[in-house]
Tab-separated table of N, CA and C in Angstrom:
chain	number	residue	atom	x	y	z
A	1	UNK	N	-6.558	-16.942	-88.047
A	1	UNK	CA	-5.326	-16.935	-88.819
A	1	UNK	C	-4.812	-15.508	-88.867
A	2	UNK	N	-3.563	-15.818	-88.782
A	2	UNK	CA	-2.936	-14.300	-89.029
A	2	UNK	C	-1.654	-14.348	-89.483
A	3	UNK	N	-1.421	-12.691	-90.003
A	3	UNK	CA	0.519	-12.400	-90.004
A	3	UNK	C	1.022	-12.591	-88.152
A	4	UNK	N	2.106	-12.469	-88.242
A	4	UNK	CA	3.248	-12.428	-86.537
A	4	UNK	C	2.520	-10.531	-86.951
A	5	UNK	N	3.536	-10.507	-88.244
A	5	UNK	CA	3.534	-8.844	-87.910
A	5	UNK	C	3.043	-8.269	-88.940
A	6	UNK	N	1.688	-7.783	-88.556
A	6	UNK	CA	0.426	-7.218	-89.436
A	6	UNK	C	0.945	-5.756	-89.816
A	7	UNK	N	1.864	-4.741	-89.394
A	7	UNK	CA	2.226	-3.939	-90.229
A	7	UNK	C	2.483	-2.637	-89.380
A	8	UNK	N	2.221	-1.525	-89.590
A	8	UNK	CA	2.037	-0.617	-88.648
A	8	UNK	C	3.775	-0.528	-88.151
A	9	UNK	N	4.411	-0.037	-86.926
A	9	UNK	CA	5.567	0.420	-86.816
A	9	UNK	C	6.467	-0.953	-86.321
A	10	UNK	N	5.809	-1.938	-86.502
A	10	UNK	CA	6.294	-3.291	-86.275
A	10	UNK	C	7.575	-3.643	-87.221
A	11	UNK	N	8.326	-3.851	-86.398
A	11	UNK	CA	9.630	-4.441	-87.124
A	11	UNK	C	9.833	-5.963	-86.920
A	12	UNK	N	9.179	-6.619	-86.550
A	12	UNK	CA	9.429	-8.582	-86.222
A	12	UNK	C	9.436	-8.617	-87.872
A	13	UNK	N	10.734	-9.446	-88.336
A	13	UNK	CA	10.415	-9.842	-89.751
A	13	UNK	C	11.052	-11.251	-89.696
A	14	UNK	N	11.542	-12.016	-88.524
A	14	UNK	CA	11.897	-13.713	-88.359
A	14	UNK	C	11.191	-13.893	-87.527
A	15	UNK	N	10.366	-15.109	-87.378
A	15	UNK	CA	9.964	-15.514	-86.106
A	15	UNK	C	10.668	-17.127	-86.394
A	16	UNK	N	11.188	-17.359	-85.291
A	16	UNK	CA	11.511	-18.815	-84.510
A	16	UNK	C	10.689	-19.652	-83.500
A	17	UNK	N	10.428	-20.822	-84.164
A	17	UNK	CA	9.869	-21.515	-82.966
A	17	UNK	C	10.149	-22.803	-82.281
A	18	UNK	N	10.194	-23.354	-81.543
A	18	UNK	CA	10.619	-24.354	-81.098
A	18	UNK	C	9.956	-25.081	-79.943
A	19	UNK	N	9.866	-26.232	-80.213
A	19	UNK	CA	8.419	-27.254	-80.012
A	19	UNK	C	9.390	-27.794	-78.828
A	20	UNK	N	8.083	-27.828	-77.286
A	20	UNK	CA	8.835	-28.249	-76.496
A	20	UNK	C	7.996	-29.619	-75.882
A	21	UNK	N	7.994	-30.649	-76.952
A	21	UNK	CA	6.598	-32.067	-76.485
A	21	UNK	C	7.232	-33.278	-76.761
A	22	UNK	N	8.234	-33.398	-75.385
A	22	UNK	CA	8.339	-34.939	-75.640
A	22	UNK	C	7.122	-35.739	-75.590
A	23	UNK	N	6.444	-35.821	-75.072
A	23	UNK	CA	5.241	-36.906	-75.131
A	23	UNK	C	3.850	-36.179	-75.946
A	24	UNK	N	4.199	-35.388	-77.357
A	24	UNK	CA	3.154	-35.151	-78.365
A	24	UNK	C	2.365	-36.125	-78.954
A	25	UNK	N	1.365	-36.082	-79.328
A	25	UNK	CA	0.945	-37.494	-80.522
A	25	UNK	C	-0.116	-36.722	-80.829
A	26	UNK	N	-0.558	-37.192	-82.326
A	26	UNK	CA	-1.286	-36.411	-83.520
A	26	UNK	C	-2.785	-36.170	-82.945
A	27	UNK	N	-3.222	-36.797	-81.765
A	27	UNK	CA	-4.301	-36.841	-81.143
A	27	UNK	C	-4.484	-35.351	-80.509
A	28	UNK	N	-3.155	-35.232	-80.290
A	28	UNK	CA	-3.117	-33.351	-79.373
A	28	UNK	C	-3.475	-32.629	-79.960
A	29	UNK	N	-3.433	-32.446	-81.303
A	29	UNK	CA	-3.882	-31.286	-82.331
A	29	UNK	C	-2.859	-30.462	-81.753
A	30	UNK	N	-3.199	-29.091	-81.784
A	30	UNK	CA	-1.963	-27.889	-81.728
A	30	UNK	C	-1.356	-27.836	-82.697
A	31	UNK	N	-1.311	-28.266	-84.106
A	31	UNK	CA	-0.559	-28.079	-84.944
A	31	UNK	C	-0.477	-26.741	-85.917
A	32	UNK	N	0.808	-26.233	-86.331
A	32	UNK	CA	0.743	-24.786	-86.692
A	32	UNK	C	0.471	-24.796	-88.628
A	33	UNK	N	-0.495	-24.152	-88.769
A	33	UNK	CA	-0.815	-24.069	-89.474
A	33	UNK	C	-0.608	-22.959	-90.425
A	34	UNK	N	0.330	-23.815	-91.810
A	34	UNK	CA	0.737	-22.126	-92.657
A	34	UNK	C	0.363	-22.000	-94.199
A	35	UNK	N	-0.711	-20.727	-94.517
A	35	UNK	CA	-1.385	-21.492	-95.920
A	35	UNK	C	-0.644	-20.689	-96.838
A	36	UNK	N	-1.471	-21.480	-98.236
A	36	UNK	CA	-0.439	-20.708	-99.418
A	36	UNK	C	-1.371	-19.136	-99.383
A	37	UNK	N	-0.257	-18.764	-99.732
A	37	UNK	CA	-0.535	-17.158	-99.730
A	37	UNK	C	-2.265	-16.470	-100.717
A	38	UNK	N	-1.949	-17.346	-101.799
A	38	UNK	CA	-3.203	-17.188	-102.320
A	38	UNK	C	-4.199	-18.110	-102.317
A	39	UNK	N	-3.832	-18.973	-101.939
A	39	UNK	CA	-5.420	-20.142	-102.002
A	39	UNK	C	-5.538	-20.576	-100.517
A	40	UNK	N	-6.819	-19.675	-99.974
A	40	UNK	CA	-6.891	-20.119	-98.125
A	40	UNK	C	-7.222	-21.669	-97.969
A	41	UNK	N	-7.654	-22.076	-99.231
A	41	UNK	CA	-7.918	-23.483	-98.906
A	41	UNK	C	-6.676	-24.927	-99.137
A	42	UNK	N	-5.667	-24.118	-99.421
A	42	UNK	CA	-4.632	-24.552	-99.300
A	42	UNK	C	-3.657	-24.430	-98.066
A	43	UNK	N	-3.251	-25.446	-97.577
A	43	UNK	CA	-2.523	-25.685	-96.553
A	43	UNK	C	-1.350	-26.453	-95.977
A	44	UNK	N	-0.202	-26.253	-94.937
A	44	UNK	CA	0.360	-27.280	-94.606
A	44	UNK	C	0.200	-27.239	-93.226
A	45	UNK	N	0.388	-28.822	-92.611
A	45	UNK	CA	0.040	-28.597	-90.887
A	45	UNK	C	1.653	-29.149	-90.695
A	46	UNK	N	2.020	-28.374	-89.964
A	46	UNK	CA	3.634	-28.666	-89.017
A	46	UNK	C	3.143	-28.831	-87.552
A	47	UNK	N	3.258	-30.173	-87.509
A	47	UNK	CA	2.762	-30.899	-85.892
A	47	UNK	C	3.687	-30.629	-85.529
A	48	UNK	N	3.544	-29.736	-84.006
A	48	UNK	CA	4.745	-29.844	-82.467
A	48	UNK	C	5.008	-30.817	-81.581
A	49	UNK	N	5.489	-31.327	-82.495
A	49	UNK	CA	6.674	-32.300	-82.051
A	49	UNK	C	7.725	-31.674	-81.514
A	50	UNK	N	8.028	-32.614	-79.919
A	50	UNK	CA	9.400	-31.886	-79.251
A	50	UNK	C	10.868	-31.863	-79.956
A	51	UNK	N	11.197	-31.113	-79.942
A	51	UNK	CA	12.559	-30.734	-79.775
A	51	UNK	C	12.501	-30.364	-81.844
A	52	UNK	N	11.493	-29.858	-82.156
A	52	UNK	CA	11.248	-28.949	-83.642
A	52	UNK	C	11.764	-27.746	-83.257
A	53	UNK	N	12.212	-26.955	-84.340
A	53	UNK	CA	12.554	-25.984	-84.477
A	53	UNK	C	12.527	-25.882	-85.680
A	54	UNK	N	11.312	-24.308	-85.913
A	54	UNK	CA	11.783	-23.887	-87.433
A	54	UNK	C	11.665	-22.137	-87.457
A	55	UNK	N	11.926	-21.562	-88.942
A	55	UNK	CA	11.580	-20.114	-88.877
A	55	UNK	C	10.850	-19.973	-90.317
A	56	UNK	N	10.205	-18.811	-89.969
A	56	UNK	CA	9.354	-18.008	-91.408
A	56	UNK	C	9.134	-16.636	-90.898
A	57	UNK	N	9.274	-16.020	-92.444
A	57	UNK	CA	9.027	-14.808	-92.067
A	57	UNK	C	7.610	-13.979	-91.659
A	58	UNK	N	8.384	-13.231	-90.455
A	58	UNK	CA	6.780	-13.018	-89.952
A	58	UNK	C	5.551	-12.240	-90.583
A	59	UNK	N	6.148	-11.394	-91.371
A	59	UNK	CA	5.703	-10.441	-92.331
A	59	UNK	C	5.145	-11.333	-93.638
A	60	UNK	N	5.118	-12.317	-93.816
A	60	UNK	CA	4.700	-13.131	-95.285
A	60	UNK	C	4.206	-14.307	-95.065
A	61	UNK	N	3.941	-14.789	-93.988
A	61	UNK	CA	3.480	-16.362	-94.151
A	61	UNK	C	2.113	-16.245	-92.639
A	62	UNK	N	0.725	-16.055	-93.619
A	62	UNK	CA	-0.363	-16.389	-92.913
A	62	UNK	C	-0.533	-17.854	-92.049
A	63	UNK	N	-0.535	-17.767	-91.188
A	63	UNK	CA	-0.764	-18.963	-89.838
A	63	UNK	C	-2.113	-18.909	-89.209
A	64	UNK	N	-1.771	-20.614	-88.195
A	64	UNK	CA	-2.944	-20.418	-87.445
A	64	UNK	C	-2.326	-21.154	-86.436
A	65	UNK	N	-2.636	-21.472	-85.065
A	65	UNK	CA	-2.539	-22.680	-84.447
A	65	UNK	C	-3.941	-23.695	-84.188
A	66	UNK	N	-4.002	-24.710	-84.567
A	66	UNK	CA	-5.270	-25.313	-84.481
A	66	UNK	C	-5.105	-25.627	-83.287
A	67	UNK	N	-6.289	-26.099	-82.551
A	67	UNK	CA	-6.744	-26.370	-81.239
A	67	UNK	C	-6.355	-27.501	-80.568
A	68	UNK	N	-5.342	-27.503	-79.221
A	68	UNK	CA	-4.909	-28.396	-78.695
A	68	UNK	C	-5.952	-29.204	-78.074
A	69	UNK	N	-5.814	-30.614	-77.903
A	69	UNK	CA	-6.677	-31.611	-77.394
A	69	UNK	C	-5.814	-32.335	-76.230
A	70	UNK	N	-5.045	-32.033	-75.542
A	70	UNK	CA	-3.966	-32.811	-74.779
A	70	UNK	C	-4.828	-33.010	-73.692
A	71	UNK	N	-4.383	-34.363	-73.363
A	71	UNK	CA	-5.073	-35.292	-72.185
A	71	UNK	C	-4.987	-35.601	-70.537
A	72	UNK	N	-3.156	-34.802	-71.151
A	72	UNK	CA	-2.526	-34.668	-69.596
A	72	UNK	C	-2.108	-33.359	-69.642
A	73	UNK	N	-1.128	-32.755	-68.479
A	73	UNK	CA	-0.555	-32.064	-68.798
A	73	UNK	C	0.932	-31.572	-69.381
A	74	UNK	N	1.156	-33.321	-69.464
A	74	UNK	CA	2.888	-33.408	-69.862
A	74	UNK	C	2.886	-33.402	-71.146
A	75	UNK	N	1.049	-33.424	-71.826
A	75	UNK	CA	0.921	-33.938	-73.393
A	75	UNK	C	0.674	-32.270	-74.097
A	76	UNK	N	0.289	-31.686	-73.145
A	76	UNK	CA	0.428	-29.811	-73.710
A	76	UNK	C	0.967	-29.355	-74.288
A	77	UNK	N	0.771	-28.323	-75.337
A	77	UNK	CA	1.538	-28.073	-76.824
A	77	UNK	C	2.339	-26.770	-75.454
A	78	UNK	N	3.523	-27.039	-76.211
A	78	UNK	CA	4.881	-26.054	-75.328
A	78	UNK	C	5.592	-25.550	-76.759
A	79	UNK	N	5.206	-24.358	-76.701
A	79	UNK	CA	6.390	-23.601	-77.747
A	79	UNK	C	7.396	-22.193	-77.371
A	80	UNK	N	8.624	-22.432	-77.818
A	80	UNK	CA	9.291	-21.152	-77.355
A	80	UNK	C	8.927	-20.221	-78.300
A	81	UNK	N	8.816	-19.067	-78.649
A	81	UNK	CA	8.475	-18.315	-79.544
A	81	UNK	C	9.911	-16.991	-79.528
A	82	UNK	N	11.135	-16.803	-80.630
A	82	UNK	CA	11.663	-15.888	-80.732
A	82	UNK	C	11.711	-14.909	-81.884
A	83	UNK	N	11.502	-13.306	-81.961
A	83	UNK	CA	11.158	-13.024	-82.971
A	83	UNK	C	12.927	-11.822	-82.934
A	84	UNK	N	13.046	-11.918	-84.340
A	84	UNK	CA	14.475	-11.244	-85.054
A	84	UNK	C	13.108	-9.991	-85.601
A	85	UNK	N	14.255	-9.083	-85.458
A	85	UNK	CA	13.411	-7.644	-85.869
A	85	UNK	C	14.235	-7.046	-87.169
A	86	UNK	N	13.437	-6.392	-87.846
A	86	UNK	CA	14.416	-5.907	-88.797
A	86	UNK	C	14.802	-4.607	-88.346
A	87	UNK	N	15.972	-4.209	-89.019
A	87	UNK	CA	16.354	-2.647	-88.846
A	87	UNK	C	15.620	-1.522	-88.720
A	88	UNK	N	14.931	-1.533	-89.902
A	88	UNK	CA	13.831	-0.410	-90.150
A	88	UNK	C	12.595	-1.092	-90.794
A	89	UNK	N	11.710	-0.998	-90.556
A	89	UNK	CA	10.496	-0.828	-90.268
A	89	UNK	C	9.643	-1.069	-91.892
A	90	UNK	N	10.591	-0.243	-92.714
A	90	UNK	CA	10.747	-0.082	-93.907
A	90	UNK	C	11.032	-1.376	-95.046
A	91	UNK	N	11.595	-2.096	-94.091
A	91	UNK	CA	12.114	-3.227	-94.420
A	91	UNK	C	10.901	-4.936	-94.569
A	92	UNK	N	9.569	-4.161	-94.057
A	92	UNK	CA	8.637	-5.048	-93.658
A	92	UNK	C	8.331	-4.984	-95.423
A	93	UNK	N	7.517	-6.378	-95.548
A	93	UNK	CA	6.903	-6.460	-96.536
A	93	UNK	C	5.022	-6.378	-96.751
A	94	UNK	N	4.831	-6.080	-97.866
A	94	UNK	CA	2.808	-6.361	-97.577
A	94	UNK	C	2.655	-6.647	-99.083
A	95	UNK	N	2.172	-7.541	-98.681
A	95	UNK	CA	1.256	-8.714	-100.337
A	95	UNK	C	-0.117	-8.977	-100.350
A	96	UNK	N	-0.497	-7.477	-101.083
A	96	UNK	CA	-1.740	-7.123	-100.453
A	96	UNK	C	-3.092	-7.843	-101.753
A	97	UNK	N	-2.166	-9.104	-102.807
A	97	UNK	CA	-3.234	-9.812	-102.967
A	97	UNK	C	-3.574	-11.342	-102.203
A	98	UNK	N	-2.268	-11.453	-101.261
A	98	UNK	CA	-2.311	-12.358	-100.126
A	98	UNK	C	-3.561	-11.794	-98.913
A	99	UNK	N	-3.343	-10.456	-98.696
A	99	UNK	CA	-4.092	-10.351	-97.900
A	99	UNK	C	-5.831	-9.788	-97.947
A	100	UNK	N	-5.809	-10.056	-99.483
A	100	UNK	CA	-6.941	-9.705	-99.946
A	100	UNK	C	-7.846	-11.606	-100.124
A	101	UNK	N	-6.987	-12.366	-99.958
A	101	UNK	CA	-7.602	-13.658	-100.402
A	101	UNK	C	-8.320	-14.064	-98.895
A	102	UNK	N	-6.917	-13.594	-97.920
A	102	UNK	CA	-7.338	-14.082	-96.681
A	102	UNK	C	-7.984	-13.208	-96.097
A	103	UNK	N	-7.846	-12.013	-95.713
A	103	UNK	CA	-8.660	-11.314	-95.373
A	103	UNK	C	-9.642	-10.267	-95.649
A	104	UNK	N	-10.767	-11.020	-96.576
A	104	UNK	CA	-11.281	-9.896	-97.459
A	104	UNK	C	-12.221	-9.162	-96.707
């Protein structure tokens, strides 16, 4: 699990993604995984399903991708990945009792 953008001179503060699986099913796993900030044992799974599209900020929302199981290769988790940068750098955020839960 991780931030997009762990900190340092990194400016990514949107990431976009967009699910490219017409023929997905819940059997594939690959699903992206984003927990609550303070309780790691809290979670939501957003299955990639084709033609999804969503955003979060990259700087605040701990992820994972769980492990694809696809059977073919038309059933393969496909994601576009676009990241929006902020201006300055300065502009990043750190929630450092978020990152004290998850990464102690």
């Amino acid at each position: 699990k991780h931030y997009d953008n762990e900190g340092g001179g990194d400016a990514r503060k949107l990431t976009a993604l967009y699910y490219m699986n017409p023929d997905w099913r819940s059997e594939h796993g690959g699903c992206f995984r984003a927990y609550d900030a303070l309780d790691p044992a809290v979670y939501t799974d957003v299955e990639p399903r084709g033609d999804r599209f969503f955003c979060f900020w990259s700087d605040a929302l701990i992820h994972a991708v769980m492990p694809c199981y696809a059977d073919t290769a038309a059933a393969e988790r496909y994601a576009l990945t676009v990241w929006l940068y902020a201006a300055s750098p300065a502009a990043i955020a750190r929630d450092p009792a978020a990152e004290a839960a998850h990464f102690p």
